[in-house]
mmCIF file of C-alpha atoms in Angstrom:
data_model
loop_
_atom_site.group_PDB
_atom_site.id
_atom_site.type_symbol
_atom_site.label_atom_id
_atom_site.label_comp_id
_atom_site.label_asym_id
_atom_site.label_seq_id
_atom_site.Cartn_x
_atom_site.Cartn_y
_atom_site.Cartn_z
ATOM 1 C CA UNK A 1 101.576 78.754 130.475
ATOM 2 C CA UNK A 2 103.464 78.674 133.795
ATOM 3 C CA UNK A 3 107.044 79.282 134.744
ATOM 4 C CA UNK A 4 108.703 78.868 138.120
ATOM 5 C CA UNK A 5 110.121 81.962 139.669
ATOM 6 C CA UNK A 6 113.898 82.015 139.429
ATOM 7 C CA UNK A 7 115.998 83.048 142.388
ATOM 8 C CA UNK A 8 117.967 85.361 140.125
ATOM 9 C CA UNK A 9 116.473 88.652 138.965
ATOM 10 C CA UNK A 10 114.867 87.972 135.579
ATOM 11 C CA UNK A 11 116.127 89.885 132.556
ATOM 12 C CA UNK A 12 113.418 91.514 130.452
ATOM 13 C CA UNK A 13 114.249 93.098 127.105
ATOM 14 C CA UNK A 14 111.724 95.367 125.361
ATOM 15 C CA UNK A 15 112.368 96.173 121.710
ATOM 16 C CA UNK A 16 110.562 99.334 120.679
ATOM 17 C CA UNK A 17 109.428 102.340 122.734
ATOM 18 C CA UNK A 18 106.172 102.979 120.923
ATOM 19 C CA UNK A 19 102.753 102.783 122.542
ATOM 20 C CA UNK A 20 103.035 99.073 123.385
ATOM 21 C CA UNK A 21 106.667 98.969 124.496
ATOM 22 C CA UNK A 22 106.478 102.082 126.620
ATOM 23 C CA UNK A 23 103.334 100.870 128.376
ATOM 24 C CA UNK A 24 105.078 97.594 129.186
ATOM 25 C CA UNK A 25 108.053 99.438 130.649
ATOM 26 C CA UNK A 26 106.005 101.900 132.719
ATOM 27 C CA UNK A 27 103.802 99.212 134.259
ATOM 28 C CA UNK A 28 106.909 97.227 135.272
ATOM 29 C CA UNK A 29 108.282 100.157 137.277
ATOM 30 C CA UNK A 30 108.031 98.226 140.565
ATOM 31 C CA UNK A 31 108.893 94.809 139.162
ATOM 32 C CA UNK A 32 111.799 92.911 140.668
ATOM 33 C CA UNK A 33 113.475 92.565 137.294
ATOM 34 C CA UNK A 34 116.336 93.950 135.237
ATOM 35 C CA UNK A 35 114.705 95.672 132.272
ATOM 36 C CA UNK A 36 116.313 96.929 129.072
ATOM 37 C CA UNK A 37 114.344 98.935 126.516
ATOM 38 C CA UNK A 38 115.867 99.378 123.064
ATOM 39 C CA UNK A 39 114.783 101.792 120.341
ATOM 40 C CA UNK A 40 116.542 103.141 117.265
ATOM 41 C CA UNK A 41 115.338 106.624 118.218
ATOM 42 C CA UNK A 42 115.820 108.383 121.531
ATOM 43 C CA UNK A 43 112.228 109.574 121.765
ATOM 44 C CA UNK A 44 108.693 108.264 121.997
ATOM 45 C CA UNK A 45 106.553 109.622 119.162
ATOM 46 C CA UNK A 46 102.844 110.331 119.471
ATOM 47 C CA UNK A 47 101.983 109.197 115.944
ATOM 48 C CA UNK A 48 98.282 110.177 115.913
ATOM 49 C CA UNK A 49 99.357 113.838 115.742
ATOM 50 C CA UNK A 50 102.141 113.331 113.213
ATOM 51 C CA UNK A 51 99.942 114.699 110.451
ATOM 52 C CA UNK A 52 99.862 118.029 112.356
ATOM 53 C CA UNK A 53 103.643 118.236 111.982
ATOM 54 C CA UNK A 54 103.348 117.443 108.275
ATOM 55 C CA UNK A 55 100.741 120.191 107.896
ATOM 56 C CA UNK A 56 102.847 122.775 109.804
ATOM 57 C CA UNK A 57 100.431 122.905 112.738
ATOM 58 C CA UNK A 58 102.866 121.560 115.329
ATOM 59 C CA UNK A 59 106.615 121.261 115.723
ATOM 60 C CA UNK A 60 108.170 117.783 116.080
ATOM 61 C CA UNK A 61 109.130 118.441 119.711
ATOM 62 C CA UNK A 62 105.464 119.007 120.562
ATOM 63 C CA UNK A 63 104.593 115.354 119.942
ATOM 64 C CA UNK A 64 107.846 113.633 120.898
ATOM 65 C CA UNK A 65 109.358 113.050 124.307
ATOM 66 C CA UNK A 66 112.781 111.628 125.242
ATOM 67 C CA UNK A 67 112.524 107.996 126.326
ATOM 68 C CA UNK A 68 115.089 108.518 129.062
ATOM 69 C CA UNK A 69 112.998 111.355 130.515
ATOM 70 C CA UNK A 70 109.825 109.252 130.486
ATOM 71 C CA UNK A 71 111.550 106.433 132.369
ATOM 72 C CA UNK A 72 114.030 108.445 134.431
ATOM 73 C CA UNK A 73 112.267 107.572 137.676
ATOM 74 C CA UNK A 74 112.530 103.810 137.093
ATOM 75 C CA UNK A 75 115.665 102.427 138.666
ATOM 76 C CA UNK A 76 115.057 98.930 137.284
ATOM 77 C CA UNK A 77 115.326 99.964 133.636
ATOM 78 C CA UNK A 78 118.175 100.661 131.229
ATOM 79 C CA UNK A 79 117.527 102.644 128.038
ATOM 80 C CA UNK A 80 119.582 101.727 124.966
ATOM 81 C CA UNK A 81 119.719 103.662 121.704
ATOM 82 C CA UNK A 82 120.196 101.148 118.922
ATOM 83 C CA UNK A 83 118.625 98.921 116.305
ATOM 84 C CA UNK A 84 118.020 95.198 116.687
ATOM 85 C CA UNK A 85 119.382 93.233 113.735
ATOM 86 C CA UNK A 86 118.863 89.623 114.795
ATOM 87 C CA UNK A 87 116.942 87.587 117.366
ATOM 88 C CA UNK A 88 118.180 84.130 118.404
ATOM 89 C CA UNK A 89 115.224 82.821 120.347
ATOM 90 C CA UNK A 90 116.792 79.411 120.986
ATOM 91 C CA UNK A 91 119.691 81.159 122.722
ATOM 92 C CA UNK A 92 117.492 83.900 124.222
ATOM 93 C CA UNK A 93 119.768 86.541 122.749
ATOM 94 C CA UNK A 94 119.260 89.611 120.599
ATOM 95 C CA UNK A 95 121.930 91.284 118.484
ATOM 96 C CA UNK A 96 122.238 94.792 117.127
ATOM 97 C CA UNK A 97 124.533 97.746 116.561
ATOM 98 C CA UNK A 98 124.745 97.989 120.359
ATOM 99 C CA UNK A 99 126.230 94.492 120.707
ATOM 100 C CA UNK A 100 124.070 91.793 122.248
ATOM 101 C CA UNK A 101 121.717 91.237 125.173
ATOM 102 C CA UNK A 102 120.535 88.026 126.776
ATOM 103 C CA UNK A 103 117.019 87.815 128.147
ATOM 104 C CA UNK A 104 114.659 85.655 130.141
ATOM 105 C CA UNK A 105 111.633 87.392 128.648
ATOM 106 C CA UNK A 106 111.454 89.352 125.422
ATOM 107 C CA UNK A 107 108.855 91.875 124.241
ATOM 108 C CA UNK A 108 108.908 92.877 120.574
ATOM 109 C CA UNK A 109 106.879 95.955 119.669
ATOM 110 C CA UNK A 110 108.596 97.738 116.794
ATOM 111 C CA UNK A 111 105.470 98.796 114.906
ATOM 112 C CA UNK A 112 105.038 99.003 111.170
ATOM 113 C CA UNK A 113 106.101 100.915 108.092
ATOM 114 C CA UNK A 114 104.367 101.898 104.884
ATOM 115 C CA UNK A 115 103.676 99.285 102.239
ATOM 116 C CA UNK A 116 103.698 100.243 98.587
ATOM 117 C CA UNK A 117 102.336 96.860 97.505
ATOM 118 C CA UNK A 118 105.485 95.810 95.700
ATOM 119 C CA UNK A 119 106.127 99.244 94.169
ATOM 120 C CA UNK A 120 108.822 100.475 96.528
ATOM 121 C CA UNK A 121 110.132 102.943 93.932
ATOM 122 C CA UNK A 122 106.964 104.988 94.522
ATOM 123 C CA UNK A 123 108.246 106.015 97.947
ATOM 124 C CA UNK A 124 110.569 108.688 96.567
ATOM 125 C CA UNK A 125 107.595 110.381 94.908
ATOM 126 C CA UNK A 126 104.981 109.696 97.612
ATOM 127 C CA UNK A 127 106.391 109.673 101.168
ATOM 128 C CA UNK A 128 104.422 107.952 103.897
ATOM 129 C CA UNK A 129 103.751 109.338 107.360
ATOM 130 C CA UNK A 130 105.218 107.168 110.104
ATOM 131 C CA UNK A 131 108.232 109.168 111.309
ATOM 132 C CA UNK A 132 109.202 112.756 112.120
ATOM 133 C CA UNK A 133 111.594 112.686 109.175
ATOM 134 C CA UNK A 134 108.731 111.814 106.836
ATOM 135 C CA UNK A 135 106.482 114.460 108.396
ATOM 136 C CA UNK A 136 109.032 117.232 107.931
ATOM 137 C CA UNK A 137 109.689 116.042 104.368
ATOM 138 C CA UNK A 138 105.967 116.220 103.556
ATOM 139 C CA UNK A 139 105.863 119.678 105.131
ATOM 140 C CA UNK A 140 108.818 120.727 102.987
ATOM 141 C CA UNK A 141 107.137 119.492 99.815
ATOM 142 C CA UNK A 142 103.804 121.144 100.564
ATOM 143 C CA UNK A 143 105.272 124.529 101.520
ATOM 144 C CA UNK A 144 107.766 124.420 98.650
ATOM 145 C CA UNK A 145 104.959 123.723 96.176
ATOM 146 C CA UNK A 146 103.273 126.995 97.134
ATOM 147 C CA UNK A 147 106.543 128.924 96.954
ATOM 148 C CA UNK A 148 107.286 127.533 93.484
ATOM 149 C CA UNK A 149 103.735 128.211 92.313
ATOM 150 C CA UNK A 150 104.086 131.833 93.446
ATOM 151 C CA UNK A 151 106.989 132.243 91.011
ATOM 152 C CA UNK A 152 105.668 130.071 88.176
ATOM 153 C CA UNK A 153 104.287 131.864 85.107
ATOM 154 C CA UNK A 154 103.192 128.779 83.166
ATOM 155 C CA UNK A 155 99.529 128.161 84.065
ATOM 156 C CA UNK A 156 99.665 124.379 83.588
ATOM 157 C CA UNK A 157 102.791 124.005 85.716
ATOM 158 C CA UNK A 158 101.272 126.263 88.342
ATOM 159 C CA UNK A 159 98.144 124.105 88.407
ATOM 160 C CA UNK A 160 100.244 120.953 88.929
ATOM 161 C CA UNK A 161 102.120 122.634 91.770
ATOM 162 C CA UNK A 162 98.816 123.459 93.442
ATOM 163 C CA UNK A 163 97.471 119.909 93.107
ATOM 164 C CA UNK A 164 97.902 117.628 96.129
ATOM 165 C CA UNK A 165 97.015 113.926 96.120
ATOM 166 C CA UNK A 166 96.551 111.816 99.249
ATOM 167 C CA UNK A 167 96.464 108.070 98.571
ATOM 168 C CA UNK A 168 94.448 106.111 101.135
ATOM 169 C CA UNK A 169 91.345 107.300 103.010
ATOM 170 C CA UNK A 170 91.901 105.799 106.431
ATOM 171 C CA UNK A 171 92.089 108.154 109.422
ATOM 172 C CA UNK A 172 95.524 109.489 108.431
ATOM 173 C CA UNK A 173 94.504 110.132 104.831
ATOM 174 C CA UNK A 174 91.258 111.841 105.834
ATOM 175 C CA UNK A 175 93.042 114.052 108.366
ATOM 176 C CA UNK A 176 95.755 114.995 105.870
ATOM 177 C CA UNK A 177 93.268 115.848 103.123
ATOM 178 C CA UNK A 178 91.190 117.995 105.462
ATOM 179 C CA UNK A 179 94.262 119.833 106.755
ATOM 180 C CA UNK A 180 95.553 120.466 103.217
ATOM 181 C CA UNK A 181 92.256 122.116 102.299
ATOM 182 C CA UNK A 182 92.279 124.266 105.412
ATOM 183 C CA UNK A 183 95.817 125.425 104.673
ATOM 184 C CA UNK A 184 94.836 126.395 101.135
ATOM 185 C CA UNK A 185 91.561 128.108 101.961
ATOM 186 C CA UNK A 186 92.339 129.769 105.272
ATOM 187 C CA UNK A 187 95.953 129.685 106.535
ATOM 188 C CA UNK A 188 97.549 130.888 103.276
ATOM 189 C CA UNK A 189 94.664 133.111 102.186
ATOM 190 C CA UNK A 190 96.513 136.451 102.494
ATOM 191 C CA UNK A 191 100.120 135.293 102.269
ATOM 192 C CA UNK A 192 100.724 135.174 98.512
ATOM 193 C CA UNK A 193 100.528 137.848 95.826
ATOM 194 C CA UNK A 194 100.667 135.997 92.511
ATOM 195 C CA UNK A 195 98.525 132.941 93.285
ATOM 196 C CA UNK A 196 95.228 132.227 94.966
ATOM 197 C CA UNK A 197 95.885 129.299 97.362
ATOM 198 C CA UNK A 198 92.141 128.676 97.709
ATOM 199 C CA UNK A 199 92.151 127.419 94.124
ATOM 200 C CA UNK A 200 94.403 124.507 95.111
ATOM 201 C CA UNK A 201 93.137 121.025 94.293
ATOM 202 C CA UNK A 202 93.190 118.354 97.009
ATOM 203 C CA UNK A 203 92.354 114.818 95.877
ATOM 204 C CA UNK A 204 91.757 111.913 98.270
ATOM 205 C CA UNK A 205 92.002 108.519 96.541
ATOM 206 C CA UNK A 206 90.638 105.332 98.109
ATOM 207 C CA UNK A 207 90.638 101.878 96.519
ATOM 208 C CA UNK A 208 87.726 100.777 98.712
ATOM 209 C CA UNK A 209 84.093 101.758 98.449
ATOM 210 C CA UNK A 210 84.158 104.438 101.158
ATOM 211 C CA UNK A 211 86.424 106.658 103.229
ATOM 212 C CA UNK A 212 87.276 105.499 106.746
ATOM 213 C CA UNK A 213 86.595 101.857 105.812
ATOM 214 C CA UNK A 214 87.243 100.682 109.378
ATOM 215 C CA UNK A 215 84.458 102.873 110.769
ATOM 216 C CA UNK A 216 80.716 102.327 110.586
ATOM 217 C CA UNK A 217 78.916 103.377 107.422
ATOM 218 C CA UNK A 218 77.267 106.389 109.053
ATOM 219 C CA UNK A 219 80.635 107.833 110.102
ATOM 220 C CA UNK A 220 82.102 107.187 106.649
ATOM 221 C CA UNK A 221 79.246 109.000 104.920
ATOM 222 C CA UNK A 222 79.506 111.961 107.294
ATOM 223 C CA UNK A 223 83.290 112.153 106.897
ATOM 224 C CA UNK A 224 82.960 112.262 103.103
ATOM 225 C CA UNK A 225 80.348 115.028 103.356
ATOM 226 C CA UNK A 226 82.628 117.071 105.617
ATOM 227 C CA UNK A 227 85.600 116.564 103.313
ATOM 228 C CA UNK A 228 83.626 117.728 100.298
ATOM 229 C CA UNK A 229 82.419 120.806 102.206
ATOM 230 C CA UNK A 230 86.062 121.704 102.781
ATOM 231 C CA UNK A 231 86.737 121.290 99.072
ATOM 232 C CA UNK A 232 88.380 117.865 98.945
ATOM 233 C CA UNK A 233 87.764 115.866 95.773
ATOM 234 C CA UNK A 234 87.005 112.360 97.075
ATOM 235 C CA UNK A 235 87.594 109.427 94.722
ATOM 236 C CA UNK A 236 86.457 106.071 96.130
ATOM 237 C CA UNK A 237 86.636 102.704 94.315
ATOM 238 C CA UNK A 238 89.690 104.165 92.588
ATOM 239 C CA UNK A 239 93.099 102.541 92.513
ATOM 240 C CA UNK A 240 96.441 104.269 92.010
ATOM 241 C CA UNK A 241 98.397 102.295 89.415
ATOM 242 C CA UNK A 242 101.460 104.487 89.102
ATOM 243 C CA UNK A 243 103.219 107.273 90.978
ATOM 244 C CA UNK A 244 105.896 109.398 89.341
ATOM 245 C CA UNK A 245 107.538 112.779 89.730
ATOM 246 C CA UNK A 246 104.897 114.264 87.427
ATOM 247 C CA UNK A 247 101.840 112.858 89.201
ATOM 248 C CA UNK A 248 99.689 109.744 89.560
ATOM 249 C CA UNK A 249 97.770 107.338 87.365
ATOM 250 C CA UNK A 250 94.348 106.684 88.889
ATOM 251 C CA UNK A 251 92.759 103.765 87.058
ATOM 252 C CA UNK A 252 93.757 104.695 83.512
ATOM 253 C CA UNK A 253 93.668 108.482 83.997
ATOM 254 C CA UNK A 254 96.791 110.544 84.621
ATOM 255 C CA UNK A 255 96.598 113.424 87.097
ATOM 256 C CA UNK A 256 99.404 115.975 87.194
ATOM 257 C CA UNK A 257 100.399 116.681 90.783
ATOM 258 C CA UNK A 258 103.622 117.928 92.300
ATOM 259 C CA UNK A 259 102.868 116.559 95.786
ATOM 260 C CA UNK A 260 101.655 113.027 96.511
ATOM 261 C CA UNK A 261 101.327 111.650 100.043
ATOM 262 C CA UNK A 262 100.999 107.920 100.753
ATOM 263 C CA UNK A 263 98.563 106.765 103.442
ATOM 264 C CA UNK A 264 97.342 103.574 101.783
ATOM 265 C CA UNK A 265 98.923 100.575 103.450
ATOM 266 C CA UNK A 266 101.312 99.328 106.113
ATOM 267 C CA UNK A 267 103.514 96.325 106.656
ATOM 268 C CA UNK A 268 104.931 94.976 109.922
ATOM 269 C CA UNK A 269 108.516 95.311 111.037
ATOM 270 C CA UNK A 270 111.097 93.136 109.275
ATOM 271 C CA UNK A 271 111.816 91.465 112.629
ATOM 272 C CA UNK A 272 108.619 89.451 112.170
ATOM 273 C CA UNK A 273 110.456 87.130 109.785
ATOM 274 C CA UNK A 274 112.537 85.952 112.745
ATOM 275 C CA UNK A 275 109.594 85.356 115.067
ATOM 276 C CA UNK A 276 107.563 82.639 113.367
ATOM 277 C CA UNK A 277 104.616 82.011 111.031
ATOM 278 C CA UNK A 278 102.908 85.101 109.619
ATOM 279 C CA UNK A 279 99.667 85.907 107.825
ATOM 280 C CA UNK A 280 99.601 87.202 104.194
ATOM 281 C CA UNK A 281 100.159 90.748 105.482
ATOM 282 C CA UNK A 282 103.301 89.676 107.323
ATOM 283 C CA UNK A 283 101.819 89.866 110.836
ATOM 284 C CA UNK A 284 103.056 87.168 113.190
ATOM 285 C CA UNK A 285 100.549 84.811 114.805
ATOM 286 C CA UNK A 286 100.456 84.929 118.608
ATOM 287 C CA UNK A 287 98.717 82.988 121.355
ATOM 288 C CA UNK A 288 95.810 84.330 123.389
ATOM 289 C CA UNK A 289 98.217 85.756 125.958
ATOM 290 C CA UNK A 290 100.185 87.544 123.159
ATOM 291 C CA UNK A 291 103.144 85.148 123.367
ATOM 292 C CA UNK A 292 104.669 83.029 120.608
ATOM 293 C CA UNK A 293 103.532 79.410 120.540
ATOM 294 C CA UNK A 294 107.048 78.033 120.061
ATOM 295 C CA UNK A 295 108.638 80.454 122.533
ATOM 296 C CA UNK A 296 106.245 81.374 125.362
ATOM 297 C CA UNK A 297 108.862 83.687 126.876
ATOM 298 C CA UNK A 298 108.577 85.973 123.831
ATOM 299 C CA UNK A 299 105.667 88.428 123.606
ATOM 300 C CA UNK A 300 104.738 90.519 120.566
ATOM 301 C CA UNK A 301 102.341 93.458 120.386
ATOM 302 C CA UNK A 302 100.954 96.238 118.226
ATOM 303 C CA UNK A 303 100.972 96.426 114.441
ATOM 304 C CA UNK A 304 103.203 93.358 114.213
ATOM 305 C CA UNK A 305 100.706 90.722 115.287
ATOM 306 C CA UNK A 306 97.711 88.849 113.960
ATOM 307 C CA UNK A 307 95.343 88.587 116.897
ATOM 308 C CA UNK A 308 91.723 87.627 116.368
ATOM 309 C CA UNK A 309 88.852 88.650 118.574
ATOM 310 C CA UNK A 310 85.266 87.707 117.742
ATOM 311 C CA UNK A 311 86.512 86.161 114.513
ATOM 312 C CA UNK A 312 88.183 89.340 113.277
ATOM 313 C CA UNK A 313 91.828 90.426 113.417
ATOM 314 C CA UNK A 314 92.432 93.563 115.471
ATOM 315 C CA UNK A 315 93.644 96.554 113.488
ATOM 316 C CA UNK A 316 96.975 98.232 114.135
ATOM 317 C CA UNK A 317 95.985 101.310 116.099
ATOM 318 C CA UNK A 318 97.380 103.142 119.116
ATOM 319 C CA UNK A 319 94.584 102.116 121.546
ATOM 320 C CA UNK A 320 95.126 98.436 120.666
ATOM 321 C CA UNK A 321 98.884 98.701 121.179
ATOM 322 C CA UNK A 322 98.447 100.502 124.515
ATOM 323 C CA UNK A 323 96.134 97.848 125.919
ATOM 324 C CA UNK A 324 98.350 95.039 124.638
ATOM 325 C CA UNK A 325 101.386 96.630 126.248
ATOM 326 C CA UNK A 326 99.655 96.854 129.615
ATOM 327 C CA UNK A 327 98.444 93.258 129.336
ATOM 328 C CA UNK A 328 101.894 91.928 128.473
ATOM 329 C CA UNK A 329 103.282 93.749 131.518
ATOM 330 C CA UNK A 330 100.647 92.080 133.691
ATOM 331 C CA UNK A 331 101.589 88.686 132.264
ATOM 332 C CA UNK A 332 105.272 89.336 132.914
ATOM 333 C CA UNK A 333 104.486 90.224 136.507
ATOM 334 C CA UNK A 334 102.541 86.970 136.787
ATOM 335 C CA UNK A 335 105.449 84.964 135.385
ATOM 336 C CA UNK A 336 107.920 86.603 137.748
ATOM 337 C CA UNK A 337 105.670 85.547 140.637
ATOM 338 C CA UNK A 338 105.327 82.009 139.257
ATOM 339 C CA UNK A 339 101.708 82.482 138.204
ATOM 340 C CA UNK A 340 99.904 81.744 134.947
ATOM 341 C CA UNK A 341 99.489 84.248 132.162
ATOM 342 C CA UNK A 342 96.021 85.433 131.177
ATOM 343 C CA UNK A 343 94.262 85.885 127.848
ATOM 344 C CA UNK A 344 94.187 89.288 126.233
ATOM 345 C CA UNK A 345 90.832 90.867 125.423
ATOM 346 C CA UNK A 346 90.631 94.228 123.699
ATOM 347 C CA UNK A 347 88.127 96.727 125.066
ATOM 348 C CA UNK A 348 87.044 98.876 122.135
ATOM 349 C CA UNK A 349 86.750 102.481 123.285
ATOM 350 C CA UNK A 350 85.891 103.615 119.778
ATOM 351 C CA UNK A 351 87.598 105.401 116.917
ATOM 352 C CA UNK A 352 87.852 109.023 115.966
ATOM 353 C CA UNK A 353 89.174 111.127 113.119
ATOM 354 C CA UNK A 354 89.311 114.880 112.717
ATOM 355 C CA UNK A 355 88.331 116.499 109.445
ATOM 356 C CA UNK A 356 89.750 119.977 109.618
ATOM 357 C CA UNK A 357 88.683 122.807 111.855
ATOM 358 C CA UNK A 358 85.783 122.011 114.201
ATOM 359 C CA UNK A 359 84.881 118.788 112.385
ATOM 360 C CA UNK A 360 85.402 115.199 113.470
ATOM 361 C CA UNK A 361 83.667 111.853 113.606
ATOM 362 C CA UNK A 362 83.582 109.618 116.664
ATOM 363 C CA UNK A 363 82.647 105.980 116.221
ATOM 364 C CA UNK A 364 81.913 103.833 119.304
ATOM 365 C CA UNK A 365 80.484 100.496 118.245
ATOM 366 C CA UNK A 366 77.161 101.161 116.512
ATOM 367 C CA UNK A 367 76.961 104.613 118.076
ATOM 368 C CA UNK A 368 78.524 107.609 116.348
ATOM 369 C CA UNK A 369 78.375 111.388 116.385
ATOM 370 C CA UNK A 370 80.087 114.170 114.482
ATOM 371 C CA UNK A 371 80.647 117.910 114.255
ATOM 372 C CA UNK A 372 82.031 120.308 116.861
ATOM 373 C CA UNK A 373 81.226 118.051 119.829
ATOM 374 C CA UNK A 374 83.140 115.188 118.209
ATOM 375 C CA UNK A 375 86.046 117.537 117.512
ATOM 376 C CA UNK A 376 86.179 118.570 121.181
ATOM 377 C CA UNK A 377 86.233 114.906 122.242
ATOM 378 C CA UNK A 378 89.018 114.238 119.727
ATOM 379 C CA UNK A 379 91.009 117.195 121.077
ATOM 380 C CA UNK A 380 90.644 116.222 124.758
ATOM 381 C CA UNK A 381 91.552 112.570 124.139
ATOM 382 C CA UNK A 382 94.679 113.449 122.164
ATOM 383 C CA UNK A 383 95.837 115.998 124.735
ATOM 384 C CA UNK A 384 95.246 113.466 127.520
ATOM 385 C CA UNK A 385 97.456 110.794 125.958
ATOM 386 C CA UNK A 386 100.344 113.117 125.139
ATOM 387 C CA UNK A 387 103.349 112.558 127.376
ATOM 388 C CA UNK A 388 104.635 115.427 129.477
ATOM 389 C CA UNK A 389 102.954 118.568 130.824
ATOM 390 C CA UNK A 390 105.011 120.796 128.529
ATOM 391 C CA UNK A 391 103.811 118.923 125.455
ATOM 392 C CA UNK A 392 100.182 119.091 126.589
ATOM 393 C CA UNK A 393 100.438 122.811 127.289
ATOM 394 C CA UNK A 394 102.118 123.770 124.020
ATOM 395 C CA UNK A 395 99.869 121.615 121.858
ATOM 396 C CA UNK A 396 96.776 123.086 123.525
ATOM 397 C CA UNK A 397 98.188 126.593 123.086
ATOM 398 C CA UNK A 398 98.962 125.973 119.405
ATOM 399 C CA UNK A 399 95.489 124.610 118.766
ATOM 400 C CA UNK A 400 93.777 127.554 120.498
ATOM 401 C CA UNK A 401 95.963 130.004 118.580
ATOM 402 C CA UNK A 402 95.349 128.230 115.268
ATOM 403 C CA UNK A 403 91.618 128.055 115.945
ATOM 404 C CA UNK A 404 91.434 131.784 116.624
ATOM 405 C CA UNK A 405 93.721 132.943 113.796
ATOM 406 C CA UNK A 406 93.765 130.126 111.196
ATOM 407 C CA UNK A 407 97.563 130.474 111.270
ATOM 408 C CA UNK A 408 100.107 127.655 111.254
ATOM 409 C CA UNK A 409 103.003 128.077 113.649
ATOM 410 C CA UNK A 410 105.593 125.674 112.198
ATOM 411 C CA UNK A 411 105.875 126.756 108.570
ATOM 412 C CA UNK A 412 109.547 125.923 108.164
ATOM 413 C CA UNK A 413 110.980 124.572 104.926
ATOM 414 C CA UNK A 414 113.863 122.378 106.055
ATOM 415 C CA UNK A 415 116.070 121.053 103.286
ATOM 416 C CA UNK A 416 117.048 117.403 103.194
ATOM 417 C CA UNK A 417 120.756 118.212 102.774
ATOM 418 C CA UNK A 418 122.147 119.243 106.152
ATOM 419 C CA UNK A 419 125.474 120.447 104.773
ATOM 420 C CA UNK A 420 126.083 124.186 104.923
ATOM 421 C CA UNK A 421 125.590 126.049 101.688
ATOM 422 C CA UNK A 422 128.118 128.690 100.604
ATOM 423 C CA UNK A 423 127.135 132.134 101.825
ATOM 424 C CA UNK A 424 126.978 135.056 99.442
ATOM 425 C CA UNK A 425 129.924 137.433 99.559
ATOM 426 C CA UNK A 426 129.212 140.850 101.012
#
C-alpha cells in the first residue's frame, strides 16, 4: 500500500507497551511524527522472567521498567497511562479512560490473557501468569501452603497443602514445575521443623502428547527427562476437567491440591473484536505487512494476530512480537516518507526453556542442545533483553547468589487486602 506524505506532522498512536509496542516506539525515535503510547500500566514487563517472581527468585522491580524512563530521551513521544475502551477506525479515533485521541496511524499491541476454555470460574482457584499481580499471588499461595503445612497436624490435609499442580506444559508450565521442585528440594530444605519440603508433590499436566509441544521432539523428550530427574510427576495426554478449591479432576481422577497454577491456554485482547475478522482462537487476520485489510493505516502485532508463514501461524512469543514491532516501525517510516510498506518475514532464532538449576533446552530449527551449556545460553539471552543496566545487574547478582546458595531472595507473602490490619495492643 502507498500513502502520500502529508505536510502536517502525522499522528501515531501505539496501544500497548509490551515487546511489540515498545519496539515500535523506540525505532521511531527520530521520526518526524507526533507519537502517543498508551498502556494501562506505567511499566514495561519482561514476561519471560515472570515465573521467577512467582517462584520468589526475583522481585517485580527486577523485571519491570517504567515506560517513561525507557522513552525519556524521545522528544517526539507522549506517554499516557490509561486503558483503551473503544476504537472507531472509520473516524480514526480511540477512546478510553483518558479521553480520546485521533490518529493518522494506529498500532495495536495489547497482548493476550489466559484462556480457561469457557470455564472462567476456574481462575479463582488456578491463577494464570501474565501480570505482576498474578505472579505475586502465585508466590503468596505457594509460600502460604508451606507455612500452613508446617502447622497442620492432619496428614491428609498436610499432603494436599504440599501438592502443587501446574496445568499446561508449554515453556511457562515447564519452567514453573522445575522451579517448584527446586524450591521444595533445595531452597526450603533446612527452613522448616515439622515438615519435609522435599516430600512435596509437583504435578505437570499436559493435554497433548508431550511437554513443550512447540519444540522439536528431541527437546521435548529431554525436557521431560530433566523434569522427572528433579522430581516432577509429568502427566501427558491428560486433560483437566475441573478445578476447585480442593484440587483438580484429571480425566476422571480427583487429585487433592491446595495450589493450582494455570499455564494451559491464552486468548487475545478483547480489542480484537473491534478490529475485524478473527480466527477460532480470536486472533485478528492481518495483511503481509501486518496491517488490517479494511484499514491499512492500522497495524496489529504480537499475540493478537493470525499471521501465517510457510503455511503455519506464528506463535505468540516475545521474539515474534519484537520483530513485528520493529517491522511495523519500518513500515511507518516508509509511509511517512511516501513509500510503500514491505512484507513481514519472521527470522526464527530458536526457542529455549529452563528446567531448574543448570538445566535448559535450546531448540533452533532441527538443531537442539541441552544441559548446562543450554542454561548458560538461556541466562545470557534473558539478561541481554532486559531493559536497564540496574535490572541486568540485579538479576545477574540474584542468579549468581541463588546458584551458589540455593536460596530465594524474594520470599515475601503479600496479602491481597491492602487495608491495614488492627495492631495488637501492647
